[in-house]
Amino acid sequence: MVSSFSRQQVERISHTLAVLGEPHRLQMLRWLRRGPRTAGFLARAIGVSPSLASHHLSVLVDSGLVTRRQVGTFVCYAADRTKVKALHRELGRLAGALLPDDEQRGASAPC
């Protein structure tokens, strides 16, 4: 049931889905799940300018799905695996809450 989610949880999930609804950000997160990368690497990997890559990375960092760390003269980005796994679990719960089980489907469907 969707009502098992608090308003705050629904808003957080909605915000995160909006962040990941941008295709470049989703591609970046997929790369970052493989390991830390620089903005330059990600820009080349997904075919965008370095400034656009930096913008998208800032949005991902602000969302909490990605971390930023200075390594010498480089800035490395990595997926926050704990938060990505938590999002995965929440999306699974949400999908289950949106789909009726077989019993409910037969009992309450007017058609």
Tab-separated table of C-alpha atoms in Angstrom, residues 14-27 29 59-60:
chain	number	residue	atom	x	y	z
A	14	SER	CA	10.061	11.637	-6.100
A	15	HIS	CA	13.008	14.049	-5.914
A	16	THR	CA	15.528	11.253	-6.486
A	17	LEU	CA	13.571	9.939	-9.463
A	18	ALA	CA	13.539	13.462	-10.925
A	19	VAL	CA	17.332	13.615	-10.504
A	20	LEU	CA	17.744	10.244	-12.217
A	21	GLY	CA	15.168	11.111	-14.874
A	22	GLU	CA	17.891	13.071	-16.661
A	23	PRO	CA	19.586	10.517	-18.958
A	24	HIS	CA	23.136	11.859	-18.499
A	25	ARG	CA	22.859	11.576	-14.725
A	26	LEU	CA	21.596	8.032	-14.959
A	27	GLN	CA	24.512	7.140	-17.255
A	29	LEU	CA	25.548	6.819	-11.878
A	59	VAL	CA	23.178	17.537	-8.786
A	60	LEU	CA	24.023	13.885	-8.054
